[in-house]
Short mmCIF file of C-alpha atoms and ligand atoms in Angstrom, two decimals:
data_model
loop_
_atom_site.label_atom_id
_atom_site.label_comp_id
_atom_site.label_asym_id
_atom_site.label_seq_id
_atom_site.Cartn_x
_atom_site.Cartn_y
_atom_site.Cartn_z
CA MET A 1 0.00 0.00 0.00
CA VAL A 2 1.26 3.47 -0.80
CA SER A 3 1.12 6.12 1.88
CA PRO A 4 1.63 9.87 1.80
CA ARG A 5 4.23 11.59 3.96
CA PRO A 6 3.29 11.58 7.67
CA ALA A 7 2.99 15.38 7.58
CA VAL A 8 0.40 15.06 4.82
CA GLN A 9 -1.45 12.20 6.54
CA ALA A 10 -1.75 14.45 9.58
CA LEU A 11 -3.41 17.27 7.63
CA PRO A 12 -7.12 17.76 8.27
CA ALA A 13 -9.35 16.66 5.38
CA TYR A 14 -10.88 19.53 3.41
CA ARG A 15 -14.37 20.43 4.66
CA PRO A 16 -16.29 22.49 2.13
CA GLY A 17 -18.33 25.44 3.43
CA ARG A 18 -22.13 25.18 3.46
CA ASN A 19 -23.71 26.02 0.15
CA PRO A 20 -26.62 28.46 0.69
CA ALA A 21 -28.90 26.78 -1.88
CA ASP A 22 -28.47 23.36 -0.20
CA LEU A 23 -29.04 24.83 3.23
CA ALA A 24 -32.20 26.67 2.11
CA ARG A 25 -33.61 23.42 0.66
CA GLU A 26 -32.69 21.47 3.79
CA ILE A 27 -34.39 23.82 6.23
CA GLY A 28 -37.27 24.66 3.89
CA VAL A 29 -36.77 28.38 3.31
CA ASP A 30 -36.60 30.36 0.06
CA ARG A 31 -33.14 31.66 0.53
CA ALA A 32 -30.15 31.36 2.84
CA VAL A 33 -27.52 34.05 3.33
CA LYS A 34 -23.82 33.24 3.10
CA LEU A 35 -21.56 35.50 5.16
CA ALA A 36 -18.78 32.97 5.56
CA SER A 37 -16.06 33.55 2.97
CA ASN A 38 -15.41 37.31 2.85
CA GLU A 39 -16.48 37.68 -0.76
CA VAL A 40 -18.10 40.98 -1.78
CA ALA A 41 -21.83 40.85 -2.43
CA PHE A 42 -21.62 42.92 -5.64
CA PRO A 43 -21.83 41.12 -8.98
CA PRO A 44 -18.65 40.98 -11.12
CA LEU A 45 -17.66 44.32 -12.65
CA PRO A 46 -19.16 44.85 -16.13
CA ALA A 47 -15.68 45.22 -17.64
CA VAL A 48 -14.74 41.85 -16.14
CA VAL A 49 -17.74 40.04 -17.58
CA GLN A 50 -16.93 41.48 -21.00
CA ALA A 51 -13.24 40.58 -20.81
CA VAL A 52 -13.97 37.01 -19.69
CA ALA A 53 -16.50 36.54 -22.49
CA ALA A 54 -13.94 37.75 -25.05
CA ALA A 55 -11.16 35.59 -23.60
CA ALA A 56 -13.44 32.54 -23.63
CA ALA A 57 -13.04 32.39 -27.41
CA GLU A 58 -9.31 31.67 -27.04
CA THR A 59 -9.34 29.02 -24.35
CA ASN A 60 -8.06 26.31 -26.68
CA ARG A 61 -4.67 27.97 -26.07
CA TYR A 62 -2.56 27.94 -22.91
CA PRO A 63 -2.50 31.17 -20.91
CA ASP A 64 0.59 33.38 -20.83
CA ASN A 65 2.67 31.69 -18.12
CA GLY A 66 4.40 34.97 -17.31
CA ALA A 67 1.12 36.95 -17.13
CA VAL A 68 2.99 39.73 -18.95
CA VAL A 69 0.03 42.05 -19.59
CA LEU A 70 -1.32 41.75 -16.05
CA THR A 71 2.15 42.12 -14.53
CA ALA A 72 2.78 45.30 -16.56
CA ALA A 73 -0.60 46.73 -15.49
CA LEU A 74 0.18 45.99 -11.82
CA ALA A 75 3.66 47.48 -12.13
CA ARG A 76 2.18 50.70 -13.52
CA ARG A 77 -0.54 50.77 -10.87
CA TYR A 78 1.87 50.39 -7.95
CA GLY A 79 4.93 52.19 -9.33
CA VAL A 80 7.23 49.16 -9.26
CA GLU A 81 9.18 47.20 -11.88
CA PRO A 82 7.55 44.11 -13.44
CA ALA A 83 10.51 42.11 -12.08
CA GLN A 84 9.27 42.89 -8.56
CA ILE A 85 5.94 41.13 -9.18
CA ALA A 86 4.85 37.49 -9.19
CA THR A 87 1.28 36.45 -9.97
CA GLY A 88 -0.40 33.32 -8.65
CA GLY A 89 -3.61 31.31 -8.73
CA GLY A 90 -4.94 33.23 -5.74
CA ALA A 91 -2.77 34.64 -2.97
CA VAL A 92 -2.96 31.27 -1.21
CA THR A 93 -0.96 29.74 -4.06
CA LEU A 94 1.66 32.44 -3.56
CA CYS A 95 1.78 31.61 0.17
CA GLN A 96 2.51 28.01 -0.73
CA GLU A 97 5.10 29.02 -3.32
CA LEU A 98 6.81 31.24 -0.74
CA ALA A 99 7.01 28.32 1.67
CA GLN A 100 8.46 26.11 -1.06
CA ALA A 101 10.96 28.75 -2.10
CA TYR A 102 12.19 29.73 1.36
CA THR A 103 11.76 26.85 3.79
CA GLU A 104 12.96 23.31 4.25
CA PRO A 105 12.99 20.89 7.18
CA GLY A 106 14.83 22.48 10.09
CA THR A 107 13.58 25.97 9.27
CA SER A 108 10.49 27.73 10.56
CA ILE A 109 7.66 30.07 9.63
CA ALA A 110 6.40 32.51 12.28
CA PHE A 111 2.99 34.15 12.42
CA ALA A 112 0.36 35.36 14.84
CA TRP A 113 -2.36 33.00 15.99
CA ARG A 114 -5.28 33.14 15.47
CA SER A 115 -4.67 34.30 11.94
CA PHE A 116 -5.20 33.01 8.40
CA GLU A 117 -5.77 29.26 8.61
CA MET A 118 -3.50 28.51 5.63
CA TYR A 119 -0.30 29.50 7.46
CA PRO A 120 0.05 26.43 9.74
CA LEU A 121 -1.02 24.10 6.93
CA LEU A 122 1.54 25.37 4.45
CA ALA A 123 4.28 25.11 7.08
CA GLN A 124 3.27 21.52 7.71
CA VAL A 125 3.29 20.64 4.01
CA ALA A 126 6.69 22.30 3.56
CA GLY A 127 8.08 20.37 6.54
CA ALA A 128 8.91 23.63 8.32
CA ARG A 129 8.13 24.38 11.96
CA ALA A 130 5.15 26.67 12.54
CA VAL A 131 5.89 29.19 15.29
CA GLN A 132 2.59 30.66 16.48
CA VAL A 133 2.57 33.83 18.56
CA PRO A 134 -0.74 34.39 20.40
CA LEU A 135 -2.77 37.52 19.68
CA VAL A 136 -3.07 40.04 22.51
CA PRO A 137 -5.97 42.32 23.50
CA GLY A 138 -6.20 45.37 21.26
CA ARG A 139 -8.13 47.23 23.96
CA GLU A 140 -7.75 47.08 27.70
CA GLY A 141 -9.95 44.32 29.07
CA GLY A 142 -10.89 43.19 25.55
CA PRO A 143 -10.40 39.78 23.95
CA ALA A 144 -7.05 38.75 22.42
CA ASP A 145 -7.59 39.93 18.86
CA THR A 146 -4.50 41.91 17.79
CA HIS A 147 -0.96 41.18 16.57
CA ASP A 148 1.76 41.12 19.23
CA LEU A 149 4.62 42.41 17.06
CA ASP A 150 7.11 42.44 19.95
CA GLY A 151 6.21 38.83 20.68
CA LEU A 152 6.55 37.97 17.00
CA LEU A 153 9.96 39.64 16.88
CA ALA A 154 11.07 37.72 19.96
CA ALA A 155 9.96 34.45 18.33
CA ILE A 156 12.25 34.95 15.33
CA ASP A 157 15.49 32.99 15.52
CA ASP A 158 18.10 31.92 13.01
CA THR A 159 15.82 29.17 11.67
CA THR A 160 13.03 31.62 10.79
CA ARG A 161 12.84 32.04 7.01
CA LEU A 162 9.38 33.57 6.73
CA VAL A 163 7.13 35.72 8.91
CA PHE A 164 3.54 36.31 7.88
CA VAL A 165 1.85 39.47 9.17
CA CYS A 166 -1.80 39.47 8.12
CA ASN A 167 -2.89 43.13 8.10
CA PRO A 168 -5.83 43.54 8.64
CA ASN A 169 -5.87 40.20 10.42
CA ASN A 170 -8.18 37.42 9.28
CA PRO A 171 -10.38 36.52 11.21
CA THR A 172 -10.32 39.30 13.83
CA GLY A 173 -10.34 42.30 11.45
CA THR A 174 -7.88 44.28 13.58
CA ALA A 175 -4.94 46.09 11.97
CA VAL A 176 -1.47 47.11 13.12
CA ARG A 177 -0.52 50.76 12.70
CA ARG A 178 2.37 52.39 10.84
CA ALA A 179 4.78 53.21 13.69
CA GLU A 180 4.71 49.76 15.30
CA LEU A 181 4.98 47.97 11.96
CA GLU A 182 7.93 50.12 10.88
CA ARG A 183 9.66 49.44 14.18
CA PHE A 184 9.07 45.71 13.68
CA LEU A 185 10.34 45.68 10.09
CA ASP A 186 13.46 47.60 11.08
CA ALA A 187 14.24 45.01 13.77
CA VAL A 188 13.66 41.78 11.79
CA PRO A 189 16.98 40.20 10.74
CA PRO A 190 17.78 40.63 7.04
CA THR A 191 17.77 36.82 6.58
CA THR A 192 14.05 36.55 7.41
CA LEU A 193 11.50 37.49 4.76
CA VAL A 194 8.49 39.38 6.14
CA VAL A 195 5.36 38.80 4.10
CA LEU A 196 2.66 41.41 4.67
CA ASP A 197 -0.56 39.62 3.74
CA GLU A 198 -2.84 42.47 2.67
CA ALA A 199 -5.75 40.49 1.22
CA TYR A 200 -8.12 43.10 2.72
CA ARG A 201 -6.06 46.24 2.09
CA GLU A 202 -8.72 47.88 -0.12
CA PHE A 203 -11.22 47.99 2.79
CA VAL A 204 -8.87 49.87 5.13
CA THR A 205 -10.18 53.31 6.09
CA ASP A 206 -7.85 54.27 8.97
CA PRO A 207 -5.06 56.41 7.43
CA ASP A 208 -2.71 55.19 10.17
CA VAL A 209 -2.87 51.63 8.84
CA PRO A 210 0.09 51.60 6.46
CA ASP A 211 0.13 50.54 2.83
CA GLY A 212 2.57 47.62 2.77
CA ILE A 213 3.82 48.47 -0.70
CA GLU A 214 4.98 51.85 0.62
CA LEU A 215 6.56 50.30 3.73
CA MET A 216 8.31 47.73 1.55
CA ARG A 217 10.37 50.35 -0.29
CA GLY A 218 14.00 50.27 0.77
CA ARG A 219 13.45 47.02 2.72
CA PRO A 220 14.74 44.07 0.63
CA ASN A 221 13.38 41.47 3.09
CA VAL A 222 9.77 42.60 2.79
CA ALA A 223 7.11 41.39 0.33
CA VAL A 224 3.41 42.14 0.07
CA LEU A 225 0.57 39.80 -0.91
CA ARG A 226 -2.61 41.12 -2.49
CA THR A 227 -5.54 39.40 -4.15
CA PHE A 228 -8.29 40.03 -6.68
CA SER A 229 -10.59 37.69 -4.70
CA LYS A 230 -11.99 40.13 -2.17
CA ALA A 231 -12.44 43.82 -3.07
CA TRP A 232 -12.02 43.22 -6.80
CA GLY A 233 -14.70 40.56 -6.84
CA LEU A 234 -12.83 37.75 -8.64
CA ALA A 235 -12.89 35.02 -5.96
CA GLY A 236 -14.15 32.47 -8.47
CA LEU A 237 -11.34 33.10 -10.94
CA ARG A 238 -8.28 32.69 -8.68
CA VAL A 239 -5.68 35.38 -9.11
CA GLY A 240 -3.44 37.18 -6.64
CA TYR A 241 -0.01 38.78 -6.71
CA LEU A 242 3.13 39.35 -4.72
CA VAL A 243 5.10 42.60 -4.82
CA ALA A 244 8.63 42.45 -3.42
CA GLU A 245 11.23 45.14 -2.93
CA ASP A 246 13.95 42.72 -4.01
CA PRO A 247 13.29 41.29 -7.49
CA ALA A 248 15.11 38.11 -6.34
CA VAL A 249 12.14 37.37 -4.05
CA ALA A 250 9.66 37.61 -6.91
CA GLU A 251 11.99 35.50 -9.03
CA ALA A 252 12.22 32.77 -6.38
CA VAL A 253 8.43 32.65 -6.22
CA ARG A 254 8.15 32.50 -10.01
CA LYS A 255 10.58 29.56 -10.02
CA THR A 256 8.23 27.53 -7.80
CA HIS A 257 5.13 28.60 -9.77
CA VAL A 258 2.96 25.73 -11.03
CA PRO A 259 3.02 26.33 -14.81
CA PHE A 260 -0.10 27.98 -16.26
CA SER A 261 -1.85 28.09 -12.89
CA VAL A 262 -3.20 31.60 -13.47
CA SER A 263 -5.79 30.93 -16.16
CA MET A 264 -6.32 33.01 -19.28
CA LEU A 265 -9.75 34.07 -17.96
CA ALA A 266 -8.28 35.11 -14.62
CA GLN A 267 -5.57 37.21 -16.27
CA ALA A 268 -8.04 38.93 -18.61
CA ALA A 269 -10.45 39.56 -15.73
CA ALA A 270 -7.76 41.05 -13.48
CA VAL A 271 -6.54 43.40 -16.23
CA ALA A 272 -10.14 44.52 -16.82
CA ALA A 273 -10.79 44.96 -13.10
CA LEU A 274 -7.80 47.29 -12.81
CA THR A 275 -9.40 49.56 -15.42
CA SER A 276 -12.49 49.82 -13.18
CA GLU A 277 -10.69 50.95 -10.04
CA ASP A 278 -13.02 53.92 -9.46
CA GLU A 279 -15.99 51.60 -9.27
CA VAL A 280 -14.07 49.22 -6.98
CA ARG A 281 -13.27 52.13 -4.67
CA ARG A 282 -16.96 53.11 -4.53
CA ARG A 283 -17.86 49.53 -3.68
CA CYS A 284 -15.22 49.35 -0.93
CA ALA A 285 -16.49 52.61 0.56
CA ALA A 286 -20.00 51.12 0.65
CA VAL A 287 -18.65 48.00 2.35
CA ALA A 288 -16.79 50.11 4.93
CA ALA A 289 -19.96 52.12 5.68
CA GLU A 290 -21.96 48.93 6.04
CA ARG A 291 -19.21 47.50 8.29
CA GLU A 292 -19.64 50.49 10.63
CA ARG A 293 -23.42 50.03 10.65
CA LEU A 294 -23.08 46.33 11.43
CA THR A 295 -20.48 46.97 14.15
CA SER A 296 -22.75 49.54 15.85
CA ALA A 297 -25.75 47.23 15.65
CA LEU A 298 -23.75 44.44 17.29
CA ARG A 299 -22.42 46.72 20.01
CA GLU A 300 -25.96 47.93 20.73
CA ARG A 301 -26.73 44.28 21.38
CA GLY A 302 -23.96 44.11 23.98
CA LEU A 303 -21.43 42.22 21.86
CA ASP A 304 -17.78 43.15 22.30
CA VAL A 305 -16.91 43.75 18.63
CA ALA A 306 -13.50 45.24 17.77
CA ASP A 307 -13.07 47.91 15.11
CA SER A 308 -12.58 46.03 11.83
CA GLN A 309 -10.53 47.35 8.93
CA ALA A 310 -11.59 44.46 6.69
CA ASN A 311 -14.88 43.33 5.11
CA PHE A 312 -15.88 41.15 8.06
CA VAL A 313 -16.47 41.48 11.77
CA TRP A 314 -15.39 39.20 14.59
CA LEU A 315 -17.64 38.04 17.38
CA PRO A 316 -15.33 36.92 20.21
CA VAL A 317 -17.85 34.52 21.77
CA GLY A 318 -15.22 31.94 22.82
CA GLU A 319 -16.68 28.58 23.80
CA GLN A 320 -20.06 29.52 22.32
CA ALA A 321 -18.70 29.92 18.78
CA ALA A 322 -19.80 26.58 17.33
CA GLU A 323 -23.20 26.73 19.04
CA LEU A 324 -23.86 30.27 17.82
CA ALA A 325 -22.87 29.50 14.23
CA GLY A 326 -25.00 26.34 14.29
CA ALA A 327 -28.01 28.25 15.58
CA LEU A 328 -27.57 30.97 12.96
CA GLU A 329 -27.31 28.32 10.26
CA ALA A 330 -30.60 26.78 11.43
CA ARG A 331 -32.03 30.26 10.71
CA ALA A 332 -30.56 30.34 7.21
CA VAL A 333 -27.45 32.44 7.90
CA ILE A 334 -24.06 30.85 7.19
CA THR A 335 -21.13 32.35 9.13
CA ARG A 336 -17.63 31.07 9.85
CA PRO A 337 -17.08 29.69 13.35
CA PHE A 338 -13.64 29.12 14.88
CA ALA A 339 -14.43 26.63 17.61
CA GLY A 340 -13.62 27.87 21.08
CA GLU A 341 -12.66 31.33 19.80
CA GLY A 342 -15.29 33.26 17.88
CA VAL A 343 -17.43 33.68 14.80
CA ARG A 344 -16.38 35.65 11.72
CA VAL A 345 -19.19 37.35 9.83
CA THR A 346 -18.63 38.81 6.36
CA VAL A 347 -20.10 42.26 5.73
CA GLY A 348 -22.78 41.53 3.16
CA ALA A 349 -25.37 43.62 1.35
CA PRO A 350 -27.50 45.63 3.84
CA GLU A 351 -30.44 43.22 3.51
CA GLU A 352 -28.15 40.25 4.13
CA ASP A 353 -26.75 41.89 7.24
CA ASP A 354 -30.28 42.67 8.41
CA ALA A 355 -31.15 38.99 7.94
CA PHE A 356 -28.10 38.10 10.05
CA LEU A 357 -29.04 40.56 12.81
CA ALA A 358 -32.62 39.27 12.86
CA ALA A 359 -31.36 35.68 13.08
CA LEU A 360 -28.97 36.67 15.87
CA ASP A 361 -31.80 38.30 17.82
CA ALA A 362 -34.01 35.27 17.35
CA VAL A 363 -31.23 32.92 18.45
CA ARG A 364 -30.52 34.96 21.58
CA ASP A 365 -34.22 35.27 22.45
CA GLY A 366 -34.73 31.57 22.00
CA ARG A 367 -31.81 30.31 24.05
CA ARG A 368 -33.09 27.81 26.57
CA ASP A 369 -31.01 28.99 29.52
CA GLY A 370 -31.73 32.58 28.62
CA ALA A 371 -28.06 33.58 28.67
CA PRO A 372 -27.19 35.94 25.82
CA PHE A 373 -24.21 35.20 23.62
CA ARG A 374 -21.53 37.68 24.38
C1 LIG B 401 -8.77 35.48 1.28
C2 LIG B 401 -7.38 35.58 1.77
C3 LIG B 401 -6.27 35.41 0.94
C4 LIG B 401 -6.29 35.14 -0.49
O1 LIG B 401 -7.12 34.43 -1.09
P1 LIG B 401 -7.02 34.02 -2.62
O2 LIG B 401 -8.45 33.88 -2.96
O3 LIG B 401 -6.24 32.78 -2.66
O4 LIG B 401 -6.33 35.13 -3.35
C5 LIG B 401 -5.00 35.57 1.46
N1 LIG B 401 -4.82 35.88 2.73
C6 LIG B 401 -5.84 36.07 3.55
C7 LIG B 401 -5.57 36.45 4.94
C8 LIG B 401 -7.14 35.90 3.11
O5 LIG B 401 -8.16 36.06 3.97
#
């Protein structure tokens, strides 16, 4: 019998998220709301639909493996050289390529925890040690929901090849500010690559939350990850990119790239999306306004919700997380529980968020022991 590597055997099996149509059928309602995956609720941009339709006529050919047109458009947009950019089939693919390019057994990857669930898995697959630095309270007396950059710095040793800083952090939505991040970057040894995962950058409204691509300049051991999946509305097409100060970082990632893994449709869609940036900005502003409305509504209900700089909010309900998400699901609202920690709720369209709030109220009213979730 053949068997995979022990590290792979030990990985959890993939569990797909609930599909809203299946859930609606199962519980006998017209429609369920999905607020579980941090997608935007807007339909694809008109320019994207057009570009994908046009590109569909050429799909008998392989895509451009170097994504030359997209890379040039990104280089212009961000004021960097094309050699500083690597594209990937979603930013998660770039995370994996970074791990392949920079780690091997005996080395380590450091990151905050709780953070993006991919980080420990990609360390495990790469055979590198995952060094997890617990979050700390962002507000006095509040739950542990914010990066501890001093702790992260202290955890770096001469085996640490990569450090992921997810800013804003998934799933808590909190963000680190400019001064503390600059201090951290200045102190990290030059042999450790800091990857600023900015999947939610476009939703940031606090001017004190730094743009990683600006912080990266002059720092050869810093790279930034961005994606078209969230603000740009291309989650279903799979395309993200890395921007590095040192072109050698982008080159190392390109060397581990799975050939042709950014499809022709994804490349065409991303190029088209970049031409619609004004509309994307309007959409992000609407999401940020809705995020503030949702946050206030939750606080009015007594929930201790941190300020989010992303397109989701975090309910730090601890041990009640799985129960709360299950009860919401029974009322046709799909959220993302992290057992024992909290529930992440994507900011949806206003009517979706109202459906969530109504379900939350009903769940809290109907609790047998009468204790509110908090
Ligand atoms: C969603 C997300 C990504 C990227 O997702 P892709 O769809 O693979 O581009 C990366 N990092 C974080 C923290 C995310 O939440």
